C-alpha positions as CSV (number, residue, x, y, z in Angstrom):
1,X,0.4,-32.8,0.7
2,X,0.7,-29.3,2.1
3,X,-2.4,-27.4,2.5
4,X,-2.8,-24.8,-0.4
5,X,-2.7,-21.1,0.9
6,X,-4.5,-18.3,-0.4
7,X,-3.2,-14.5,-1.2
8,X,-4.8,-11.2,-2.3
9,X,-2.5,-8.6,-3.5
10,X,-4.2,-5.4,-4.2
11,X,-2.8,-2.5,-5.6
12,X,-4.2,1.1,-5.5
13,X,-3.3,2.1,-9.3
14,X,-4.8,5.3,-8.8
15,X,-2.5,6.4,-5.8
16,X,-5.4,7.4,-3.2
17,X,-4.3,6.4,-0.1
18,X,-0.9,6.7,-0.7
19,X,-1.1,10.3,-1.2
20,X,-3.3,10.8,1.9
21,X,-0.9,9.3,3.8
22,X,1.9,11.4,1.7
23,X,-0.5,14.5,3.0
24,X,-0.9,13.4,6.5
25,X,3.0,13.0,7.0
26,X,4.9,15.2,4.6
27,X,8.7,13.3,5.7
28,X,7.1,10.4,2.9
29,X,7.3,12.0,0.2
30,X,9.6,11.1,-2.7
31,X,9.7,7.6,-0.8
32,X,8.3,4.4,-1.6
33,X,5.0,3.8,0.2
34,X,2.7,0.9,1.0
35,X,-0.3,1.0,2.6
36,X,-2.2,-2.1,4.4
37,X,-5.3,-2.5,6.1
C-alpha cells in the first residue's frame, strides 16, 4: 500500500493578509488572491 500523505488547508476567513498584500500592491485588487507561507 501507498503511504498515506497528510495536508493542511488553511483559510484566512477574515481576509487579513490578503488585504495587506491587496495594500502593498494595489494592481491585486478586484483579483483573486492566495497567500502561502
Amino acid at each position: 500500500m501507498g503511504e498515506k500523505r497528510r495536508i493542511i488547508f488553511h483559510v484566512d476567513m477574515d481576509y487579513f493578509f490578503a488585504a495587506v498584500e491587496e495594500r502593498e500592491h494595489p494592481e491585486f485588487r478586484g483579483k483573486p488572491i492566495i497567500v502561502g507561507a
